[in-house]
Coordinates of C-alpha atoms and ligand atoms in Angstrom, one line a residue:
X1 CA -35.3 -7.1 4.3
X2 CA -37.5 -5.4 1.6
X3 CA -36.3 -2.5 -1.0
X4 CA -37.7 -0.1 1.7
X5 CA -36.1 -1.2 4.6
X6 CA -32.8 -1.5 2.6
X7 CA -33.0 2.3 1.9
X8 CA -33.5 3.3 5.3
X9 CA -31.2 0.8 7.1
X10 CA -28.5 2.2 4.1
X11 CA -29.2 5.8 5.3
X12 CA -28.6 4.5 8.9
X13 CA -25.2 3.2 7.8
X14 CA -24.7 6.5 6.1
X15 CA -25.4 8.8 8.8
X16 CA -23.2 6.8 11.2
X17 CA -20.8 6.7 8.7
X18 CA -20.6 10.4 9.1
X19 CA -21.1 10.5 12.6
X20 CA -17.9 8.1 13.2
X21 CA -15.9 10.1 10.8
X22 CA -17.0 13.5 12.8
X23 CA -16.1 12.6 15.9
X24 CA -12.8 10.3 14.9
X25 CA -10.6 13.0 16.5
X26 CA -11.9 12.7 19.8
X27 CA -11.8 8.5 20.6
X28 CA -7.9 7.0 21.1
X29 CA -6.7 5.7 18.0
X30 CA -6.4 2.4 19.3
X31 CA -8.8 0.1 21.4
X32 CA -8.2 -0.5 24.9
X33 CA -9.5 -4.3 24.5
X34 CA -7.1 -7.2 25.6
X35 CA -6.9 -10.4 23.2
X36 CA -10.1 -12.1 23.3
X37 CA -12.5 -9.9 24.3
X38 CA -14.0 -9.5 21.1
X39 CA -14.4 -12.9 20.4
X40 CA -15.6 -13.6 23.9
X41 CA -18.9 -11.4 22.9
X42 CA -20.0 -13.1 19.6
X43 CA -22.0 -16.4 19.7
X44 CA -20.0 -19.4 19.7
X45 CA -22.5 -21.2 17.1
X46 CA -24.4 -19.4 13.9
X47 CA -28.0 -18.4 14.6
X48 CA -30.7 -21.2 13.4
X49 CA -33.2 -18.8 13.0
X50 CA -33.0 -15.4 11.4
X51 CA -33.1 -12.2 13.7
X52 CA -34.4 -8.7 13.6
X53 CA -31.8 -5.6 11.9
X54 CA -32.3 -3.8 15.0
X55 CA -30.4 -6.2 16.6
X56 CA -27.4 -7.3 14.3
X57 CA -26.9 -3.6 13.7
X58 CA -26.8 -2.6 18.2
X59 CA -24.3 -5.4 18.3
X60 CA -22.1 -3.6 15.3
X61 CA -22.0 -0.6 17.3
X62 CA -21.8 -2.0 20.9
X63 CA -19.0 -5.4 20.0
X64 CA -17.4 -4.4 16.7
X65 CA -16.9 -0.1 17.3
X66 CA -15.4 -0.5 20.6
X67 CA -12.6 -3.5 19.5
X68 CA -11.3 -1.4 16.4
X69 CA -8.6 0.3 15.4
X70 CA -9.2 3.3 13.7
X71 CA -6.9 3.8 10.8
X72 CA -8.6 7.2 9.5
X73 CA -7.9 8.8 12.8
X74 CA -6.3 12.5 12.4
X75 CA -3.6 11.4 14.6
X76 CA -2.8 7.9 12.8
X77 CA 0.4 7.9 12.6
X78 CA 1.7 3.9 12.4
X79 CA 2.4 1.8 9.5
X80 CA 1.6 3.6 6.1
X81 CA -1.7 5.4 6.0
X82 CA -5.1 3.4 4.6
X83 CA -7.1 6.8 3.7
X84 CA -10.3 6.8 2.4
X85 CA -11.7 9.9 1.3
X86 CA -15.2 10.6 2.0
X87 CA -15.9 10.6 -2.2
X88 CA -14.4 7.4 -2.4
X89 CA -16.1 5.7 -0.1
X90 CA -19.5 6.6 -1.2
X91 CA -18.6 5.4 -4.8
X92 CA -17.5 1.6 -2.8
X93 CA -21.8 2.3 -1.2
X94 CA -22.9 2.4 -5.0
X95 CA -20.3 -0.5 -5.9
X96 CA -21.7 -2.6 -3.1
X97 CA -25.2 -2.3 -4.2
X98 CA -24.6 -2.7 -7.9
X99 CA -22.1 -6.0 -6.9
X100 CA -21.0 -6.8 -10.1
X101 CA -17.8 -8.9 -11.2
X102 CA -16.1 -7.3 -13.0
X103 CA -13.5 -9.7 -15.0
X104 CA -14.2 -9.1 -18.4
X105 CA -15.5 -6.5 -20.7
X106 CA -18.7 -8.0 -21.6
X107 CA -19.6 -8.9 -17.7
X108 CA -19.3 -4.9 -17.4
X109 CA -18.4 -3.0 -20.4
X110 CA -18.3 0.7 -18.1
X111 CA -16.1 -0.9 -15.0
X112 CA -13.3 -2.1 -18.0
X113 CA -13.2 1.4 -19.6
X114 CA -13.5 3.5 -16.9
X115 CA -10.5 1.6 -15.1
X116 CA -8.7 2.0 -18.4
X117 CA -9.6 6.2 -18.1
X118 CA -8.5 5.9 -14.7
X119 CA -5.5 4.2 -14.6
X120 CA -4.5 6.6 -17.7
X121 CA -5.0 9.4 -15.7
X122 CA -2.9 8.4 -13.0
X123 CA -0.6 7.2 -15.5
X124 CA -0.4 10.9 -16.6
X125 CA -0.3 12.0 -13.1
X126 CA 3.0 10.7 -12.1
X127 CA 4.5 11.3 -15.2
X128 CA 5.3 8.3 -16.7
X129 CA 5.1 7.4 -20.6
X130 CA 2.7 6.8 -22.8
X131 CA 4.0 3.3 -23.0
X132 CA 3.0 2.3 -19.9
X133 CA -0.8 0.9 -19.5
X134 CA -2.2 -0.4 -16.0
X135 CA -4.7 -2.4 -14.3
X136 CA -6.1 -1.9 -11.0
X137 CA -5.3 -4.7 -8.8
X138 CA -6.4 -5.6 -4.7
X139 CA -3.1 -5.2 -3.4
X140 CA 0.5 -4.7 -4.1
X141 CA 1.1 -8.0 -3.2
X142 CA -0.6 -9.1 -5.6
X143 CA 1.1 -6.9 -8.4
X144 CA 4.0 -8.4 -7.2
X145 CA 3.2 -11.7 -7.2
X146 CA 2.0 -11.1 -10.8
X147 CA 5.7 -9.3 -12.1
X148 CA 7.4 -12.2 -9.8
X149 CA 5.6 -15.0 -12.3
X150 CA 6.3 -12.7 -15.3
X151 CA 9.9 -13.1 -14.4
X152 CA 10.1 -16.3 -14.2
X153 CA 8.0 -17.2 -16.9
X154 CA 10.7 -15.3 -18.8
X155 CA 13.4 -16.9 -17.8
X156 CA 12.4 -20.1 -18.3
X157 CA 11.0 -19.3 -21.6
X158 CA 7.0 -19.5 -21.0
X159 CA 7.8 -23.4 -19.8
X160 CA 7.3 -23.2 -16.0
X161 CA 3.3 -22.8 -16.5
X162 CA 3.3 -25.6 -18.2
X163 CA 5.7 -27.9 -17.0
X164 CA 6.5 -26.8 -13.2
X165 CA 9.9 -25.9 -12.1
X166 CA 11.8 -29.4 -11.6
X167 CA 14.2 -29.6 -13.9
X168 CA 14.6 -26.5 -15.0
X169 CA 17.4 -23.6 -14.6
X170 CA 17.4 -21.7 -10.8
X171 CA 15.7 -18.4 -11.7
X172 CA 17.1 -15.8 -9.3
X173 CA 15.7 -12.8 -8.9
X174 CA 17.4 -9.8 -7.3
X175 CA 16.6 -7.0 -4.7
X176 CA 17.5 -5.1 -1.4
X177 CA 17.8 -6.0 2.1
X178 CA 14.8 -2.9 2.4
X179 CA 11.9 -4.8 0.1
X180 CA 8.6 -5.0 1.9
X181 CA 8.1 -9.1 2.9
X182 CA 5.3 -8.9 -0.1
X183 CA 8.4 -9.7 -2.4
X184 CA 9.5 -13.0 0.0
X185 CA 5.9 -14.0 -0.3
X186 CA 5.9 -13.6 -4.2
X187 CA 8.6 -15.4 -3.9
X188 CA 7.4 -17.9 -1.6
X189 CA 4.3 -18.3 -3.8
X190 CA 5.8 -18.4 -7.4
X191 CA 7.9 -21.5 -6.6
X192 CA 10.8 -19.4 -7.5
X193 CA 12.2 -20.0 -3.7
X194 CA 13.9 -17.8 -0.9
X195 CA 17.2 -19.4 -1.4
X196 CA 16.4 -17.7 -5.1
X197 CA 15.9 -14.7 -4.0
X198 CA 19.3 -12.5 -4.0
X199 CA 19.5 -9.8 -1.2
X200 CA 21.8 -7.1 -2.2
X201 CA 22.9 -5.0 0.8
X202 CA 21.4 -1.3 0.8
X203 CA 24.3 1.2 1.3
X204 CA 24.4 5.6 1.6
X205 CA 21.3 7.1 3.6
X206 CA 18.6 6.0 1.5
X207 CA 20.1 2.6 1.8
X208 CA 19.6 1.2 -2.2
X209 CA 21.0 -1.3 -3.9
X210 CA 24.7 -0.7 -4.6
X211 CA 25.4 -1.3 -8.7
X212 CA 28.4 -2.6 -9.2
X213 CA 27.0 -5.6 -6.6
X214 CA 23.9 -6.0 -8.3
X215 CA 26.3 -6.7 -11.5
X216 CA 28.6 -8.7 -9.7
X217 CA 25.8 -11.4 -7.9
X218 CA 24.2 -11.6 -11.8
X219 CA 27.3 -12.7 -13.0
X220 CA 28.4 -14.6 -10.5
X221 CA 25.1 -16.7 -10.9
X222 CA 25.5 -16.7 -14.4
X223 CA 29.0 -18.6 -14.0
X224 CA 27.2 -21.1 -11.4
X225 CA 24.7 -21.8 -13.9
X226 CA 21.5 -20.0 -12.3
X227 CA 19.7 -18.0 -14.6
X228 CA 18.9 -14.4 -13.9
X229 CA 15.4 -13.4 -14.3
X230 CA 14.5 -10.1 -12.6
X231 CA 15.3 -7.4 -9.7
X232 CA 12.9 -5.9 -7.9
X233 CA 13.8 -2.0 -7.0
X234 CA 12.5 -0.4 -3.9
X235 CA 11.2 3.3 -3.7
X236 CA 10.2 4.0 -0.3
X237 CA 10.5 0.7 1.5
X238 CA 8.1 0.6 4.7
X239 CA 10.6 0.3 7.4
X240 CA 12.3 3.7 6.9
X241 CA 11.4 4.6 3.3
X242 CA 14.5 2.4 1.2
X243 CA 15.0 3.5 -2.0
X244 CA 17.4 2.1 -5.1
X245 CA 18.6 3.9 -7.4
X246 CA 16.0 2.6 -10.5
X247 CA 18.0 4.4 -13.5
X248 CA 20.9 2.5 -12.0
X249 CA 19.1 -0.6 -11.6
X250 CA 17.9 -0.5 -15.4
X251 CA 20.9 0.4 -16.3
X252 CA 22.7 -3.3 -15.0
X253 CA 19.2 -5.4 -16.1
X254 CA 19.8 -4.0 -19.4
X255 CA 23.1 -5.4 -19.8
X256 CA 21.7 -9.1 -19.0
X257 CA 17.9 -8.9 -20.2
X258 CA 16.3 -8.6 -17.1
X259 CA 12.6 -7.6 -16.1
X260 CA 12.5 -5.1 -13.4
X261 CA 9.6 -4.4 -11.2
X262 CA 9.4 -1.3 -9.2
X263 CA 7.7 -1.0 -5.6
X264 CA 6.5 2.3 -4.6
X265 CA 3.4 1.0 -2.9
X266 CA 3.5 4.0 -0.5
X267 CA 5.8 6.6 -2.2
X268 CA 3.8 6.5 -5.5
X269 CA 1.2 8.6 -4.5
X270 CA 4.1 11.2 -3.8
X271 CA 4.8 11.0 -7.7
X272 CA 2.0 13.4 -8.6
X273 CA 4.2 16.2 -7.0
X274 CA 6.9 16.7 -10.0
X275 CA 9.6 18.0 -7.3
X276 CA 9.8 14.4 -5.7
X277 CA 10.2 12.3 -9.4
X278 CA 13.7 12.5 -8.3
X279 CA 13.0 9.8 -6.0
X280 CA 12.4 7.2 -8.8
X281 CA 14.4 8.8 -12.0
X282 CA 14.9 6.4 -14.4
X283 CA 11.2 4.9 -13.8
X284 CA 10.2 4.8 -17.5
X285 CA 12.8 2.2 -17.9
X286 CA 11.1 -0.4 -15.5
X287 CA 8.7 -3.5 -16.9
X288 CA 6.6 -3.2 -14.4
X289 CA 5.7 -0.6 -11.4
X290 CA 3.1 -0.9 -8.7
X291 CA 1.7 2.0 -6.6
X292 CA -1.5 2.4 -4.1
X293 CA -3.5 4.7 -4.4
X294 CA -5.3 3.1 -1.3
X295 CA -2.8 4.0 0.9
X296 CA -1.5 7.8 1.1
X297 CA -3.7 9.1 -2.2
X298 CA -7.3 8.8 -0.7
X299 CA -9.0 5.9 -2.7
X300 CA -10.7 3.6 -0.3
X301 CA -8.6 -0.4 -0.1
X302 CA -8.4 -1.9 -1.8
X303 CA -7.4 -0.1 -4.9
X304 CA -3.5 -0.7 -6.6
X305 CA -2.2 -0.1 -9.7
X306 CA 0.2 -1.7 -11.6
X307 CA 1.6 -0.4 -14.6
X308 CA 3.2 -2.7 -17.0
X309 CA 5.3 -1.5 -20.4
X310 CA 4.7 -4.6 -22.1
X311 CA 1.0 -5.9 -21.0
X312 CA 1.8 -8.7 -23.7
X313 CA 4.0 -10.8 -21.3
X314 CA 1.6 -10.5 -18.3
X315 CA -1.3 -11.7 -20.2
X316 CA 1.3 -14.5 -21.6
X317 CA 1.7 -15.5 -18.2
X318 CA -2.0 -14.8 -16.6
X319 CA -4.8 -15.7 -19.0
X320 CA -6.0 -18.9 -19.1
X321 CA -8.5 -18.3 -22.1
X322 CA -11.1 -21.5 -21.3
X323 CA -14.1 -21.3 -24.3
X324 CA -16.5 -20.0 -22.0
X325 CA -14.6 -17.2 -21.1
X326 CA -13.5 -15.8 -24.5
X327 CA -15.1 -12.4 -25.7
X328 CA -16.1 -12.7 -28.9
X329 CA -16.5 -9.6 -31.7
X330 CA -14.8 -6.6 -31.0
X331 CA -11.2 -5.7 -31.2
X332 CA -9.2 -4.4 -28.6
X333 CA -11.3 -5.2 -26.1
X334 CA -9.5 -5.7 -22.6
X335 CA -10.5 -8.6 -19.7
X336 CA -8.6 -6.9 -17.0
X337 CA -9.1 -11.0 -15.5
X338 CA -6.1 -12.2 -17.6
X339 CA -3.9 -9.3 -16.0
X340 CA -4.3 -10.5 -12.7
X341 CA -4.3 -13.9 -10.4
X342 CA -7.8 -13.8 -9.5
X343 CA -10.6 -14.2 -11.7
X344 CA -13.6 -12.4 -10.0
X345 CA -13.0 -8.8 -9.7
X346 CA -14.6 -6.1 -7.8
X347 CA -15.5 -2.6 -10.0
X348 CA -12.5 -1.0 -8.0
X349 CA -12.0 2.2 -10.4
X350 CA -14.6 4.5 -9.4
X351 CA -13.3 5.4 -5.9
X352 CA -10.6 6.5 -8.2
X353 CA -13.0 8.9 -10.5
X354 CA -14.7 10.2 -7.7
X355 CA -12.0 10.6 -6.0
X356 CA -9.3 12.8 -8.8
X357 CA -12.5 14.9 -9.9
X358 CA -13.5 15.5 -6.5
X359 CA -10.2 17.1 -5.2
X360 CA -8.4 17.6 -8.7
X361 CA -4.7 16.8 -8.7
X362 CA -4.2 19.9 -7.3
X363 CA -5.9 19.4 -4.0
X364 CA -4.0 16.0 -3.7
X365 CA -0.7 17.4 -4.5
X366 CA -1.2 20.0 -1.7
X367 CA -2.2 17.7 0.6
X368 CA 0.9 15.4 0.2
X369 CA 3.0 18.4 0.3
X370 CA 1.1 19.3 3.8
X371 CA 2.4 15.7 5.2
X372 CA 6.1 16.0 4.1
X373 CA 6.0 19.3 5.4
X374 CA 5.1 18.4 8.8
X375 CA 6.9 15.7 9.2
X376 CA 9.7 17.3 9.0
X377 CA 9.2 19.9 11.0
X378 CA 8.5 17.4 13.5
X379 CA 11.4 15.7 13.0
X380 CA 13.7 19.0 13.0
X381 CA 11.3 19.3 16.4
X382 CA 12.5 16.3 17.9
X383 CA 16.1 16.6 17.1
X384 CA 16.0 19.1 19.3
X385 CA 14.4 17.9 22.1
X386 CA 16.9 16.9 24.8
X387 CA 17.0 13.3 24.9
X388 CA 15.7 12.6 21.5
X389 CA 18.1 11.7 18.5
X390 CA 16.4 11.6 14.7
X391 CA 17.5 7.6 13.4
X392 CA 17.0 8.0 9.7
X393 CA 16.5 11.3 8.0
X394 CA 12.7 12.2 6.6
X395 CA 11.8 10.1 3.1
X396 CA 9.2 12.0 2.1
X397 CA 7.0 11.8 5.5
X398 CA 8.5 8.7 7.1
X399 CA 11.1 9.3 9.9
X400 CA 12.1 7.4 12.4
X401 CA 13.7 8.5 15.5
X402 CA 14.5 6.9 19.2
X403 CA 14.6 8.2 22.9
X404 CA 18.2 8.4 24.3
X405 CA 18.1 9.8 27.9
X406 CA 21.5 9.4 29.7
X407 CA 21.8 6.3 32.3
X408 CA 19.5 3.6 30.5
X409 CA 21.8 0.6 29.8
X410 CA 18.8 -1.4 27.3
X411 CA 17.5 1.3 24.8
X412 CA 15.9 -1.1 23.1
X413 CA 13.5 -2.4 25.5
X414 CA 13.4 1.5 26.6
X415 CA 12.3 2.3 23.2
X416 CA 9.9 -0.7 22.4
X417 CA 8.5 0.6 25.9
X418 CA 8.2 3.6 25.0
X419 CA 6.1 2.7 21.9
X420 CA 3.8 0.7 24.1
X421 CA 3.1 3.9 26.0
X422 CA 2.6 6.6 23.7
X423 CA -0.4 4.0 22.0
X424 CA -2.0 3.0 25.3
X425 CA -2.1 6.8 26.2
X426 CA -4.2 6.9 23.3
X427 CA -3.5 10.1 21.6
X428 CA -1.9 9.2 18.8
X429 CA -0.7 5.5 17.3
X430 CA 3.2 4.8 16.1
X431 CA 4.8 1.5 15.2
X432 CA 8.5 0.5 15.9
X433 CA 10.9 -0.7 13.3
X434 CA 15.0 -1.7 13.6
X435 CA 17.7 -0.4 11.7
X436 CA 20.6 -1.8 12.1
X437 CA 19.7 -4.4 14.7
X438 CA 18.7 -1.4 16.9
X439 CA 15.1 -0.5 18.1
X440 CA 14.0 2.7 16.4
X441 CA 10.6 4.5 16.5
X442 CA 8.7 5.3 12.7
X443 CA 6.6 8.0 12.8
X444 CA 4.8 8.8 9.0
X445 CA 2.6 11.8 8.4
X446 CA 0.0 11.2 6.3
X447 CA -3.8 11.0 7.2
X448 CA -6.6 12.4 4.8
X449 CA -7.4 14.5 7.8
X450 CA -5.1 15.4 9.9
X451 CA -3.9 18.9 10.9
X452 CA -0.8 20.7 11.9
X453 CA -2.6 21.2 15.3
X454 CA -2.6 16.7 15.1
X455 CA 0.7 16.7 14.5
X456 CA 2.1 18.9 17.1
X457 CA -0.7 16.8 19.8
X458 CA 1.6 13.9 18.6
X459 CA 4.6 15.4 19.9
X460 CA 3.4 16.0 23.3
X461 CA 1.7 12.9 23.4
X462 CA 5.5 11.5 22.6
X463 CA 7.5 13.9 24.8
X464 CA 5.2 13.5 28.0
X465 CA 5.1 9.6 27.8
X466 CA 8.9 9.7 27.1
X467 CA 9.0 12.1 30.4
X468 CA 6.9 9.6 32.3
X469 CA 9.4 6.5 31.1
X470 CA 12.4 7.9 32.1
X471 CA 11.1 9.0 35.7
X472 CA 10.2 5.2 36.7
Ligands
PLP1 C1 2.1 -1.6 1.9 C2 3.2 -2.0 1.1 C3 3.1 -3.2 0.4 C4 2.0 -4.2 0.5 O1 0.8 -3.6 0.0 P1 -0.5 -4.4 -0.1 O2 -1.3 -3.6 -1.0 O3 -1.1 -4.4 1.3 O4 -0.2 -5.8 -0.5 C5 4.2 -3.6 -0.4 N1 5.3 -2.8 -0.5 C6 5.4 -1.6 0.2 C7 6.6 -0.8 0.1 C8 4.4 -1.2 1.0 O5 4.5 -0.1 1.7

């Protein structure tokens, strides 16, 4: 491909960029194709010889379109939302063509600074303190991870690096029974163990840690000779929104010197409205807090911050520092590389830029107050709709609710069945969690695009096909 054909087969991809976008609304949400018939379609062996654009670019649109799901569809309504803003994804266009790692200063002075800007800004968006600086990592689970190795690092006094974990004190570290399974991996991963990993039971309706339990596992591992090395809060967990109390939290890890890192991975974005800070009070007081801005906010994935109070210990624990790597010369320069587990890094901070000066914190803020608004109208909608019962209340714009009709013994499989029915009709796309043991529908509000008029096709969409299940 020369320079010119690589402008005009980018202006292709950019026009049917904005065709797909245009005309999202009117294709289901999710494909129609059974398992395998993707896969059936693509060449079993890679091509010796090279082939024409025309072709690899037909097969895009007549393989790839048909077989996915489309997660900035108006009427997305499953799982947490992946938005992408238009702005945002033409900045990841420029990023692609420029494809430049983006570890360390000197390998591109503009990416480091602007991510330090950027993560500032949405530092000050949120409203937490000055103290708190940030780096922009590719998913939570990887901010986890990070703040998981922190912990234990801690713990075992900077010695598990170095000398492995045999040997060494248990380090436990403590959460709810709501954390997203990105904490059992970190977990997993860190060496640190599941049997490590303390689940204390959520109670009250936003179902968070209770205190006094929290205190009383700590201490009981204490006495058994474990050594206590972090808890993990929850705001906004993903089956129905869990949430711990984080001033409460702090409050206990104080007491026993322990490093807390907060996960607000979808309810973050939410902290830019000052009325819903209640929902993490006490925030400041965390080590470490991760949020992403690539889910509900706008900023094309993968894009997620984590803040950190004390950047000190993450670099302790991160940077590796080989002689090739080292910057030499200026002070207080920042290789975002030894904040994270990954060397290579992609120039993920101007989706960000284009996307705050695009819309302005005020066009964000009204468009998360637009979801939670919805959402619970539609939830006050479904309560009451005869047959319908609301499972957990709305947390922010996650709800969850299941289908009761009168004289069907497994609600359950009625339910999961259910599910399966409203997403094969096509209209709109919901995923099923359990609470308490029991089936319950989740419903979350929150696509760049969608409209009130979206919202209320959902709840035909979910009424008729409920209508439909209950007549067979
Ligand atoms: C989505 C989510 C995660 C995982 O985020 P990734 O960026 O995909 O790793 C973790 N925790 C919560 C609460 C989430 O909603």
């Amino acid at each position: 491909m020369d320079w010119d054909e690589f402008a005009a087969w980018s202006r292709r991809a950019a026009d049917w960029g904005a065709d797909y976008r245009r005309t999202l609304r009117d294709r289901p949400v999710r494909p129609a194709s059974p398992p395998g018939a993707i896969a059936a379609q693509i060449a079993k062996s890679p091509p010796e010889a090279g082939e024409g654009f025309d072709a690899i670019f037909a097969d895009f649109e007549d393989i790839i379109v048909p077989g996915m799901t489309h997660w900035q569809h108006p009427r997305f309504f499953a799982y947490f939302p992946a938005n992408a803003a238009p702005e945002s994804v033409v900045a990841e266009y420029l990023v692609s063509a420029m494809a430049a790692q983006c570890m360390l200063w000197q390998t591109s002075p503009a990416a480091t600074e602007l991510e330090t800007r950027v993560v500032d800004w949405m530092r000050q968006a949120l409203g937490l303190p000055e103290g708190f600086q940030g780096v922009i990592q590719d998913s939570a689970s990887s901010a986890t991870l990070a703040a998981v190795l922190v912990m234990r690092e801690r713990a075992l006094a900077w010695r598990g690096n170095a000398e492995g974990l045999s040997g060494q004190p248990r380090p436990r570290i403590y959460a709810s029974d709501q954390v997203h399974t990105s904490i059992d991996r970190a977990i997993w991963v860190s060496g640190v163990g599941e049997a490590n990993l303390v689940r204390v039971a959520g109670a009250g309706p936003l179902r968070g840690m209770d205190a006094g339990a929290l205190r009383a596992a700590i201490e009981a591992d204490t006495a058994a000779g474990h050594r206590p090395a972090g808890i993990i809060g929850s705001v906004g967990g993903t089956s129905t929104g869990g949430t711990d109390d984080i001033a409460a939290i702090c409050a206990v890890a104080r007491d026993f010197d322990l490093y807390v890192h907060v996960d607000a991975a979808w309810a973050g974005s939410a902290m830019i409205c000052p009325e819903h800070r209640h929902l993490w009070a006490g925030v400041e007081q965390a080590h470490s807090v991760v949020f992403n801005p690539h889910k509900w906010l706008g900023a094309q994935f993968d894009c997620s911050i984590q803040f950190v109070r004390d950047p000190e210990t993450l670099v302790r624990t991160l940077a590796i520092r080989p002689e090739f790597l080292k910057t030499h010369g200026v002070d207080g320069i920042i290789n975002y590389s030894e904040w994270s587990i990954p060397l290579g890094r992609r120039f993920r901070a101007l989706k960000l830029w284009f996307l705050l000066r695009a819309y302005g914190l005020e066009g964000l803020r009204a468009m998360i107050r637009r979801h939670v608004g919805w959402s619970g109208e539609l939830a006050e909608r479904l309560r009451r709709t005869p047959g319908f019962e609301i499972v957990t209340e709305p947390m922010l714009s996650l709800f969850s609710f299941r289908h009761r009709p009168g004289g069907v013994a497994d609600l359950d499989a009625h339910n999961l069945a259910l599910v399966a029915a409203i997403n094969a009709d096509g209209r709109t796309y919901l995923t099923q969690t359990r609470v308490d043991g029991k089936v319950a529908i989740r419903l979350q509000v929150g696509q760049f695009e969608t409209t009130r008029e979206d919202v209320d096709i959902a709840y035909r969409a979910i009424v008729e096909c409920a209508g439909q299940a209950s007549d067979r």
